[in-house]
Tab-separated table of C-alpha atoms and ligand atoms in Angstrom:
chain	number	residue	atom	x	y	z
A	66	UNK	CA	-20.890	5.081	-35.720
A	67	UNK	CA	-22.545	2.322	-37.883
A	68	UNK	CA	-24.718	0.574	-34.696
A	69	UNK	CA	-26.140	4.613	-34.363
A	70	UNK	CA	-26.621	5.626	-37.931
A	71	UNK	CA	-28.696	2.202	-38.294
A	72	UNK	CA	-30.503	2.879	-34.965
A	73	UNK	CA	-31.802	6.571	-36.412
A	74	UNK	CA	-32.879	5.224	-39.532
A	75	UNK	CA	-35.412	2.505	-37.613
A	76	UNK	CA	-36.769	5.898	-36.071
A	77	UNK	CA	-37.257	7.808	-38.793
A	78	UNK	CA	-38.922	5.070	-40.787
A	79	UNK	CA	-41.591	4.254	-37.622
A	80	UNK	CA	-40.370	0.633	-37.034
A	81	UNK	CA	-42.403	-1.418	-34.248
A	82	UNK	CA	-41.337	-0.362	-31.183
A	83	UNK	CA	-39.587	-3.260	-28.947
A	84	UNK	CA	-41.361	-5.927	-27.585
A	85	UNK	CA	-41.566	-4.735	-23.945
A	86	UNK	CA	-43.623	-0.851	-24.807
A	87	UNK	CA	-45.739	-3.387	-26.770
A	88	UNK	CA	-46.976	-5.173	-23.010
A	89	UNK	CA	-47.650	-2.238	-21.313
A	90	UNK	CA	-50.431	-2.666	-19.412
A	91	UNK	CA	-52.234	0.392	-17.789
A	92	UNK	CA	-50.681	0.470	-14.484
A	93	UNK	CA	-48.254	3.198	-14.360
A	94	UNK	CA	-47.224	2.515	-11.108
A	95	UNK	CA	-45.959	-1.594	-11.696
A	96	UNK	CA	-42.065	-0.480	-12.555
A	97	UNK	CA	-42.325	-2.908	-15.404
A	98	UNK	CA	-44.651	-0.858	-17.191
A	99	UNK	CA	-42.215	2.196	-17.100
A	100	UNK	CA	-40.287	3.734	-20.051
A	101	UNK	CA	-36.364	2.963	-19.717
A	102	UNK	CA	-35.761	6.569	-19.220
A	103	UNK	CA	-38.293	6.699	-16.547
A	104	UNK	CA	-36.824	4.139	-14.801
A	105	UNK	CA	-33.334	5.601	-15.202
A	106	UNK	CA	-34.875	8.692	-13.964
A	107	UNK	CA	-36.202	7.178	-10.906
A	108	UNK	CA	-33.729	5.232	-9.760
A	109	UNK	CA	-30.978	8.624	-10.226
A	110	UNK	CA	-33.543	10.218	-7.601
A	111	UNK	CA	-33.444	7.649	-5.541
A	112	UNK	CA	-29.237	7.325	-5.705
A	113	UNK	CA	-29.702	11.155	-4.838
A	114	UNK	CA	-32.180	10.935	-1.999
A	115	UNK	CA	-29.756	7.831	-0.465
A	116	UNK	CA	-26.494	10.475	-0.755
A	117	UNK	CA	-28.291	13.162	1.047
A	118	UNK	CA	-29.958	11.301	3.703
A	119	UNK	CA	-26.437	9.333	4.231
A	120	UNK	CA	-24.514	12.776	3.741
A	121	UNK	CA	-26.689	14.246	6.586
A	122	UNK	CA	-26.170	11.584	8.786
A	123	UNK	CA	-22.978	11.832	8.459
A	124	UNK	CA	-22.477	15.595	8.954
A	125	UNK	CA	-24.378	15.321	11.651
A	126	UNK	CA	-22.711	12.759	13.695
A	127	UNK	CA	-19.085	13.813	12.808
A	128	UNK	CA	-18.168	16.372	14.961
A	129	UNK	CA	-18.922	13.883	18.124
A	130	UNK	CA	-17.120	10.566	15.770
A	131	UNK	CA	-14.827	9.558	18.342
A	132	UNK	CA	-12.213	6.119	18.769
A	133	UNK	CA	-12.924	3.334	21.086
A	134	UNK	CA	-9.879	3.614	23.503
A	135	UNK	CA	-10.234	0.617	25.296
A	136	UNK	CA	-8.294	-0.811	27.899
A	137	UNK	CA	-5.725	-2.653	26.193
A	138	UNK	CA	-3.218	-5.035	28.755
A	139	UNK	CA	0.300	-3.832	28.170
A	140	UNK	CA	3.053	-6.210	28.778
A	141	UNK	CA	6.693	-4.815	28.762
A	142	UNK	CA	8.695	-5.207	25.496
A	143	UNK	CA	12.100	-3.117	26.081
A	144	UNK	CA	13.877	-1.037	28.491
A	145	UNK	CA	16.093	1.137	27.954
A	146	UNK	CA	18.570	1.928	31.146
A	147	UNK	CA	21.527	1.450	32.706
A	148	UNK	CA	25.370	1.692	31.428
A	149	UNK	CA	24.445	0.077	27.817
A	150	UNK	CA	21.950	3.083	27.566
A	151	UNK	CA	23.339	4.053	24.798
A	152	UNK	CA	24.262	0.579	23.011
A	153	UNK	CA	20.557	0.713	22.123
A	154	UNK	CA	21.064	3.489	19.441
A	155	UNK	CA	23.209	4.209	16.104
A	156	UNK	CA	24.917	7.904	16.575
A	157	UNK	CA	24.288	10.184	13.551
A	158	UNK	CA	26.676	11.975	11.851
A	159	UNK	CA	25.619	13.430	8.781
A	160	UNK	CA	24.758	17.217	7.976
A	161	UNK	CA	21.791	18.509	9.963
A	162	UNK	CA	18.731	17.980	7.551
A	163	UNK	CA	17.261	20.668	9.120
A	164	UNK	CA	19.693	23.025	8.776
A	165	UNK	CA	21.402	23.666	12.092
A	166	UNK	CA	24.223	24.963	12.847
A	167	UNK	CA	25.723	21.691	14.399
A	168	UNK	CA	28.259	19.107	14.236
A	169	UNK	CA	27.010	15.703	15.441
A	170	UNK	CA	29.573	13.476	16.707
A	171	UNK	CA	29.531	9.711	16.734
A	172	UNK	CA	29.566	7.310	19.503
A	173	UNK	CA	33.401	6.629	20.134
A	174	UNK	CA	33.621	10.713	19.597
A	175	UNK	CA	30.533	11.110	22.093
A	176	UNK	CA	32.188	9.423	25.280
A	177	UNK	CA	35.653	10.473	25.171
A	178	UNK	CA	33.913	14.235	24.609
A	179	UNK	CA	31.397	13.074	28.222
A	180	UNK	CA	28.576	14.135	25.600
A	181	UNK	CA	27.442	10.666	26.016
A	182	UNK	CA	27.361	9.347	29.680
A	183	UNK	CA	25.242	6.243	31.636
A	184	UNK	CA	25.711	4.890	34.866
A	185	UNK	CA	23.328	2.143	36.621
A	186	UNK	CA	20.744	4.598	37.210
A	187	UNK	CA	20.910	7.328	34.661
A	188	UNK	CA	21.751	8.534	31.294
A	189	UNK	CA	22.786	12.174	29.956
A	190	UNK	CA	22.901	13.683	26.626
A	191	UNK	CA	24.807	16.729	25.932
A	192	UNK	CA	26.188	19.935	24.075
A	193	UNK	CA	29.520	20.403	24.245
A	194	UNK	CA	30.968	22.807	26.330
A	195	UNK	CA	34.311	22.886	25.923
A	196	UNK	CA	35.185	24.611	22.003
A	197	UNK	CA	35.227	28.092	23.062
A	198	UNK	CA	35.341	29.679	18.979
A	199	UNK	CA	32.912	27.155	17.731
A	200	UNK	CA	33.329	28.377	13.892
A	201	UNK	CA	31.646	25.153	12.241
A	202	UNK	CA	29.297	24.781	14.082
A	203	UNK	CA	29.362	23.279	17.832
A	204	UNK	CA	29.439	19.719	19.003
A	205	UNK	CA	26.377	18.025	19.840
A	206	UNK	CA	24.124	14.602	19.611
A	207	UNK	CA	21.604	12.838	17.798
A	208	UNK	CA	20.722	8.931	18.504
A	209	UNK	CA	18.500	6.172	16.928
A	210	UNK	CA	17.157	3.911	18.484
A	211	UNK	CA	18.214	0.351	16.555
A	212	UNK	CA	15.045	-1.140	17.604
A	213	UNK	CA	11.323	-0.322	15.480
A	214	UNK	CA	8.056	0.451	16.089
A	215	UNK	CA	4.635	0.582	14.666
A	216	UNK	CA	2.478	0.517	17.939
A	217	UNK	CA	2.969	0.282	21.970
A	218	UNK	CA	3.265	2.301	25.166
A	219	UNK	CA	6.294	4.707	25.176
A	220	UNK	CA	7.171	5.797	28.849
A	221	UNK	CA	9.902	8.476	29.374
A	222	UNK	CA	11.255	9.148	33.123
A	223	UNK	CA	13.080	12.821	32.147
A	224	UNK	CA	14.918	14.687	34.693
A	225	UNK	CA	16.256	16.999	33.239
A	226	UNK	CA	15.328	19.133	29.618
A	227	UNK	CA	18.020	21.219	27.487
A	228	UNK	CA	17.139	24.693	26.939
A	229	UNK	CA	18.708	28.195	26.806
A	230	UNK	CA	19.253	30.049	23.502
A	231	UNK	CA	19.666	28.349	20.230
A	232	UNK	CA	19.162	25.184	21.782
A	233	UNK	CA	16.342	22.545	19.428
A	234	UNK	CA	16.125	19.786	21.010
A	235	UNK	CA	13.596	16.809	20.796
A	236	UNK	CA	12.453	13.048	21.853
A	237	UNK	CA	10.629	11.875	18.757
A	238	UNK	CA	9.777	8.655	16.784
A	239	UNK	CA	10.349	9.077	13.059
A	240	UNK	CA	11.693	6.288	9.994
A	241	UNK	CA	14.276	8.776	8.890
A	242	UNK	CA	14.695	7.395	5.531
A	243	UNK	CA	11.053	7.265	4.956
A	244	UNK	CA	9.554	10.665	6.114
A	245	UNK	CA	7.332	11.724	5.669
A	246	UNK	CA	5.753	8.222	4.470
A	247	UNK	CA	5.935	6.620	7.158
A	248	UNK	CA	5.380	9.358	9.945
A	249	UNK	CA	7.115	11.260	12.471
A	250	UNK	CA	5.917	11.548	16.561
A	251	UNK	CA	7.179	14.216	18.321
A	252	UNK	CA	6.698	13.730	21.846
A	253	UNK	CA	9.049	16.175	23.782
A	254	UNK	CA	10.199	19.552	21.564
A	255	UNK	CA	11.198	22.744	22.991
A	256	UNK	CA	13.207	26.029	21.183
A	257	UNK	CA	15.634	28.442	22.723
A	258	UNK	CA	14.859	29.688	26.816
A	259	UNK	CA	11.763	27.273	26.156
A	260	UNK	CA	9.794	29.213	28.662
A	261	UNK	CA	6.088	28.174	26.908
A	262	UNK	CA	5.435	24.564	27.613
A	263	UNK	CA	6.198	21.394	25.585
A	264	UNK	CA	4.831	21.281	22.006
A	265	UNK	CA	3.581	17.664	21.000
A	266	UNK	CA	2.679	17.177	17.259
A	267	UNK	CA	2.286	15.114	14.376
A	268	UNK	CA	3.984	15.201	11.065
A	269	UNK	CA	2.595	12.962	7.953
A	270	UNK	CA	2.436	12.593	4.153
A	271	UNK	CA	-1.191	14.034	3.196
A	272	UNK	CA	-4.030	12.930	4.461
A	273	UNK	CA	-4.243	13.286	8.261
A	274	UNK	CA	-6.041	15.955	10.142
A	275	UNK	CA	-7.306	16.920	13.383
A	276	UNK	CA	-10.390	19.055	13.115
A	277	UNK	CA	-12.569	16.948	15.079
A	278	UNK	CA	-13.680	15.636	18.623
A	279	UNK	CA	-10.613	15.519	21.204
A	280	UNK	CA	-9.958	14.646	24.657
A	281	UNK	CA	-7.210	16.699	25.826
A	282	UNK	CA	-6.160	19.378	28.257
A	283	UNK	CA	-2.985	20.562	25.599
A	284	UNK	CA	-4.222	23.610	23.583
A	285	UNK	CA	-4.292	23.335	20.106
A	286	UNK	CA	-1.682	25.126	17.914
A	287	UNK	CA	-2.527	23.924	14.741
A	288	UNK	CA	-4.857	21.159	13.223
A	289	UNK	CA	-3.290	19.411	10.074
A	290	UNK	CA	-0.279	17.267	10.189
A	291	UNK	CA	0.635	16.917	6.075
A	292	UNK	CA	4.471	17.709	6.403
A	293	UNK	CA	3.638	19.952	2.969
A	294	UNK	CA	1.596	22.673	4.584
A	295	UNK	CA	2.416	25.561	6.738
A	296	UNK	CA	5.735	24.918	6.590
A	297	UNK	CA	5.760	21.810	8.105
A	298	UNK	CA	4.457	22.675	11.400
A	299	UNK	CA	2.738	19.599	11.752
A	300	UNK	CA	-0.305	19.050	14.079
A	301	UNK	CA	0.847	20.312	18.094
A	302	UNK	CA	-0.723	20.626	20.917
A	303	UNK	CA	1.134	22.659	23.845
A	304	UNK	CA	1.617	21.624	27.425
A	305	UNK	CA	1.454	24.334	30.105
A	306	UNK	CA	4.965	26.008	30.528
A	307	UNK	CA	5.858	23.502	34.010
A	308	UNK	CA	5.725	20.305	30.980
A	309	UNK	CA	8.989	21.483	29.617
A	310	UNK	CA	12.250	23.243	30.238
A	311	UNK	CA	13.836	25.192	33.751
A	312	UNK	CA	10.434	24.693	34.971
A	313	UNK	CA	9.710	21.332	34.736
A	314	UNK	CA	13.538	20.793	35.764
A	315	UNK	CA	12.876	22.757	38.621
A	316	UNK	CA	10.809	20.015	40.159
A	317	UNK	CA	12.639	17.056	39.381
A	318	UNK	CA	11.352	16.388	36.030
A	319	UNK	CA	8.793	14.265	35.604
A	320	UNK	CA	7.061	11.183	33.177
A	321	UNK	CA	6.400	11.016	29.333
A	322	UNK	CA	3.991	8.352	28.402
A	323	UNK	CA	2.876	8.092	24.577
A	324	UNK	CA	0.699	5.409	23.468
A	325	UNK	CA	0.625	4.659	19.804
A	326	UNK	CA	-2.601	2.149	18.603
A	327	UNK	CA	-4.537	2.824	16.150
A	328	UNK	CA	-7.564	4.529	17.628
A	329	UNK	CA	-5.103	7.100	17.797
A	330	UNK	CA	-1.751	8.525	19.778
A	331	UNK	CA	-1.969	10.098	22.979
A	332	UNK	CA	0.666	11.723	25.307
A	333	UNK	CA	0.544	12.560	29.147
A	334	UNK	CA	2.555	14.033	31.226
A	335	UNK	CA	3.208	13.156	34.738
A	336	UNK	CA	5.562	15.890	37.112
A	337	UNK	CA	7.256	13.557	39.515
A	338	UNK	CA	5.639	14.591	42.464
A	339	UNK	CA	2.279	12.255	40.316
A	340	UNK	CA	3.576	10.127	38.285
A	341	UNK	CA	0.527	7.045	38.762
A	342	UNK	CA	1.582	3.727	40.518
A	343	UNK	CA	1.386	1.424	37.135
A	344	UNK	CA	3.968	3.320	36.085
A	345	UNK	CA	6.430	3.215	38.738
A	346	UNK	CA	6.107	-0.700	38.972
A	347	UNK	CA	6.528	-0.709	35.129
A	348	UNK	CA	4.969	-4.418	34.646
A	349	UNK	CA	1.190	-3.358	33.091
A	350	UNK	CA	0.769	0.506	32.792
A	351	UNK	CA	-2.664	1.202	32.169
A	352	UNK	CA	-3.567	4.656	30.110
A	353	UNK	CA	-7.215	4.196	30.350
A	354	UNK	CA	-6.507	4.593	34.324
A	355	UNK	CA	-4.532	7.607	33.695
A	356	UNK	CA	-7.583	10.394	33.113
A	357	UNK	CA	-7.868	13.212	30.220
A	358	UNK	CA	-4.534	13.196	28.198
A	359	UNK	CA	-2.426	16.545	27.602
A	360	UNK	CA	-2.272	16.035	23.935
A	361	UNK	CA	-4.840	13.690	21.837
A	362	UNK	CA	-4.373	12.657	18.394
A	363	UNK	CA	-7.431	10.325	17.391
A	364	UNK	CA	-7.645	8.520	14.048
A	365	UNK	CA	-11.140	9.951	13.343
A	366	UNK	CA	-9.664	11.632	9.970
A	367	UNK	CA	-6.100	9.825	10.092
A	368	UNK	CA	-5.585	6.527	9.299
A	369	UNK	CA	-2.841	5.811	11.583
A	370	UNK	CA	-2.252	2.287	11.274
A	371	UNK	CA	-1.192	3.640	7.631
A	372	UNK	CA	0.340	6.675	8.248
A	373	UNK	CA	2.427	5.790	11.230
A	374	UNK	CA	4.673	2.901	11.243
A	375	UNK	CA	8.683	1.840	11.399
A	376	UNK	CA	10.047	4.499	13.406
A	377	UNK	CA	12.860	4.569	15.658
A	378	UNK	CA	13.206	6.887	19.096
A	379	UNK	CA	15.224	9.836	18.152
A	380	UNK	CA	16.551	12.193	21.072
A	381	UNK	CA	19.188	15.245	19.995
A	382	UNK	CA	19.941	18.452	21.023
A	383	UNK	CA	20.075	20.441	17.739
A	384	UNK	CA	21.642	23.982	17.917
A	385	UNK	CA	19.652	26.937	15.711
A	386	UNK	CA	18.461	25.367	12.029
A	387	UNK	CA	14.894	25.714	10.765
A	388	UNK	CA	12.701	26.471	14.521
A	389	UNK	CA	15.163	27.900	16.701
A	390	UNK	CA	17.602	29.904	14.131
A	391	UNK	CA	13.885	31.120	12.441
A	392	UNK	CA	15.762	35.018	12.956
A	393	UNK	CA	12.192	36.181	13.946
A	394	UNK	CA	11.302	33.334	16.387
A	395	UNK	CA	15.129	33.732	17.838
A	396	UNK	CA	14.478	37.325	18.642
A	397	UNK	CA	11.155	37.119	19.921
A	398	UNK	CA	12.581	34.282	22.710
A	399	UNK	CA	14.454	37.268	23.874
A	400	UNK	CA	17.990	35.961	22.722
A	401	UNK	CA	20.570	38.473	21.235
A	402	UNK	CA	22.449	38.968	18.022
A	403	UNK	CA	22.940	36.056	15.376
A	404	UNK	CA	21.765	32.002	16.705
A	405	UNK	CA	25.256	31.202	14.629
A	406	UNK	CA	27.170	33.929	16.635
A	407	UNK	CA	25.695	32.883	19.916
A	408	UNK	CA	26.586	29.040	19.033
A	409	UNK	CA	30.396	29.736	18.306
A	410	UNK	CA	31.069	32.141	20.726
A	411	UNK	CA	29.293	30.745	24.399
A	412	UNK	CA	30.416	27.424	25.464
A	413	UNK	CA	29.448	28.036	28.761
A	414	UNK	CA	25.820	29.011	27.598
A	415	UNK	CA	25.516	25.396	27.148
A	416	UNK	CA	25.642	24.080	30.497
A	417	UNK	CA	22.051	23.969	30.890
A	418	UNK	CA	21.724	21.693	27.538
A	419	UNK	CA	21.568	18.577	28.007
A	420	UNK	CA	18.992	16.023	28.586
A	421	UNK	CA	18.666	13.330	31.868
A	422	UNK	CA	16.745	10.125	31.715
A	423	UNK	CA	16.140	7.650	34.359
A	424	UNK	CA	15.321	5.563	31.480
A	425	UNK	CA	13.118	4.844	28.909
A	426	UNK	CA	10.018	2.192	28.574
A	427	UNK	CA	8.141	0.561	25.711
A	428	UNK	CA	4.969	-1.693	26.517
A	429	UNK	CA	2.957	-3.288	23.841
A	430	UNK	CA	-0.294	-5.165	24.035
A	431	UNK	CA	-0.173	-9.115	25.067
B	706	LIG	C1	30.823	13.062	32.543
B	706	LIG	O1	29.579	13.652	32.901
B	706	LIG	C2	29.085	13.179	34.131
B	706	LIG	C3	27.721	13.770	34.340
B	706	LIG	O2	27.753	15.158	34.259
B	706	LIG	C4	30.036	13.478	35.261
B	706	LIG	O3	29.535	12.997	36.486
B	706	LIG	C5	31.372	12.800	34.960
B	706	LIG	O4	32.306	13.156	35.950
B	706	LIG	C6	31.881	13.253	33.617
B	706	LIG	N1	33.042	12.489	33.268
B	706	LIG	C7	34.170	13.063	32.913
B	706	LIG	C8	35.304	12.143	32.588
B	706	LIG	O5	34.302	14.281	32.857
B	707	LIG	C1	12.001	0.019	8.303
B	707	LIG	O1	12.956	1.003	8.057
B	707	LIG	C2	14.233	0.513	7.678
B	707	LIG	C3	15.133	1.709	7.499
B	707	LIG	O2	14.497	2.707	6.795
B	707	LIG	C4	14.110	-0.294	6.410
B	707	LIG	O3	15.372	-0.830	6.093
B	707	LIG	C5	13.102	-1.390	6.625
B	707	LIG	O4	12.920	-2.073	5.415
B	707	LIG	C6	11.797	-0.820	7.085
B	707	LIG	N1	10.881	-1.905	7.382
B	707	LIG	C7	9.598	-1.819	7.077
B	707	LIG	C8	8.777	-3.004	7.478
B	707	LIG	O5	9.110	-0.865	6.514
């Protein structure tokens, strides 16, 4: 207040002016000759010119922005087969946090009930079909894998996917305690008869979109993967209906392969009848090899070294809860009354839900 009143009163009274006006010369156009608010004037425009050129650039080139997905040499890291399948993985038992109508049982629970079961060659996961008045809710599985990731090459060998009605289940990669900070991957994810194809998507804190250039032959269901908007949908691509469910069953099942890197996450799917040699051999799969992905997830507008990291696998076969006990999306998969009613009261219903693996694969770069 002082330092200003003082300045106005030099003004007013017509002291010299400073030293530099004093030196002008007659150029105007030698920048040392120009007034301070000329010069603050011209170098705003020229801040303003920069933004628009750059801003134009940029617009222009974005839609075509597109990762670097570069061969990268996979080298195999874990397998998951065999009898100790299921040794790999902690057996949850809480409440369903996403409100089915379910009662997971835990590992000792899970093989005396067969709803866990691995021999040499394969492993199953299912729904219990034995409780014939179901009231609670009926028996069923969800495991973690004990291991963590934050990159690699995920390879699935399915034979056989759950479905029929009220059935939810998925093969996903998620840090349950830390969702959605730390990001969720759903690979394999199918509701009720499941007759529409696989949906693959993304779910993240905010930040993450896909609105731009992709490589994929999935079609897009929706574009932004915050966990906070449309209800949590995420960001999926769907698979043509032979990716998932009796179909895919049908003809023997087929290959998963998700690789996670931070150009971006990508997912193919292979029916067994063309499932590519590196994969068979399972020593150096190579992606870049593999031709256009089903679903692409690039990191154009998704940072997903940050968003992505610290997850476990996840498969479970959830029964109704927030997708396939939605009452309108229930009805409109052609199944009858209440998804709690059909849980308790069809055991048998439940012979088609269960999931086979020949085993599982994870490959990260040497
Ligand atoms: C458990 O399930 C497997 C696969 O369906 C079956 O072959 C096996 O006989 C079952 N075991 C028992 C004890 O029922
Ligand atoms: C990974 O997740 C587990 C369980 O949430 C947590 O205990 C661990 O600290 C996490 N590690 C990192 C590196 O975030």
């Amino acid at each position: 207040m002082f330092l200003s009143r003082q300045n106005a009163s030099h003004a007013q009274y017509g002291d010299p002016p400073p030293p530099y006006e004093e030196t002008k010369s007659s150029s105007p156009i030698n920048p040392r000759n120009w007034g301070k608010r000329v010069r603050i004037g011209v170098a705003a425009a020229v801040i303003i010119i920069i933004a628009v050129v750059v801003g134009v650039v940029v617009g222009i080139r974005h839609p075509n922005a597109y990762p670097n997905y570069s061969k990268l040499n996979y080298a195999l890291l874990d397998t998951y087969s065999g009898t100790d399948f299921f040794d790999n993985f902690d057996y949850f038992t809480g409440y369903d946090p996403t409100g089915g109508f379910v009662r997971y049982v835990d590992a000792q629970g899970s093989q005396i009930l067969n709803l866990t079961y691995a021999t040499s060659s394969t492993a199953i996961l299912r729904v219990d079909t034995s409780e014939t008045n179901a009231i609670t809710g009926r028996k069923s599985v969800r495991i973690t894998s004990k291991k963590r990731y934050s990159r690699g090459l995920f390879v699935f060998d399915i034979v056989n996917t759950p479905y029929g009605c009220s059935t939810w289940p998925a093969l996903w990669l998620t840090d349950p305690p830390n969702w959605p900070t730390n990001g969720e991957i759903g690979v394999v994810e199918a509701v009720n008869g499941a007759t529409t194809g696989n949906l693959m998507a993304l779910h993240t804190s905010k930040g993450c979109k896909m609105g731009q250039k992709r490589e994929e032959t999935g079609k897009i269901i929706s574009k932004d993967c915050y966990s906070g908007t449309n209800t949590n949908t995420g960001c999926g691509v769907q698979g043509p209906q032979d990716t998932y469910g009796q179909a895919l069953n049908a003809n023997g099942g087929g290959v998963y392969a998700m690789e996670w890197r931070s150009e971006g996450i990508r997912m193919w799917f292979f029916p067994r009848s063309n499932i590519p040699s590196d994969i068979t051999e399972g020593v150096s799969p190579d992606p870049s090899s593999w031709g256009t992905a089903l679903a692409d997830f690039p990191n154009t507008n998704c940072d997903i070294g940050s968003h992505f990291r610290n997850q476990s696998i996840i498969a479970n076969i959830d029964l109704c809860g927030d997708w396939a006990g939605n009452a309108a999306v229930y009805t409109a998969d052609g199944c009858p009354g209440l998804c709690t009613d059909f849980v308790t009261n069809n055991a048998a219903a439940f012979e088609t839900a269960f999931w086979q693996w020949n085993g599982w694969q994870v490959y990260i770069p040497t």
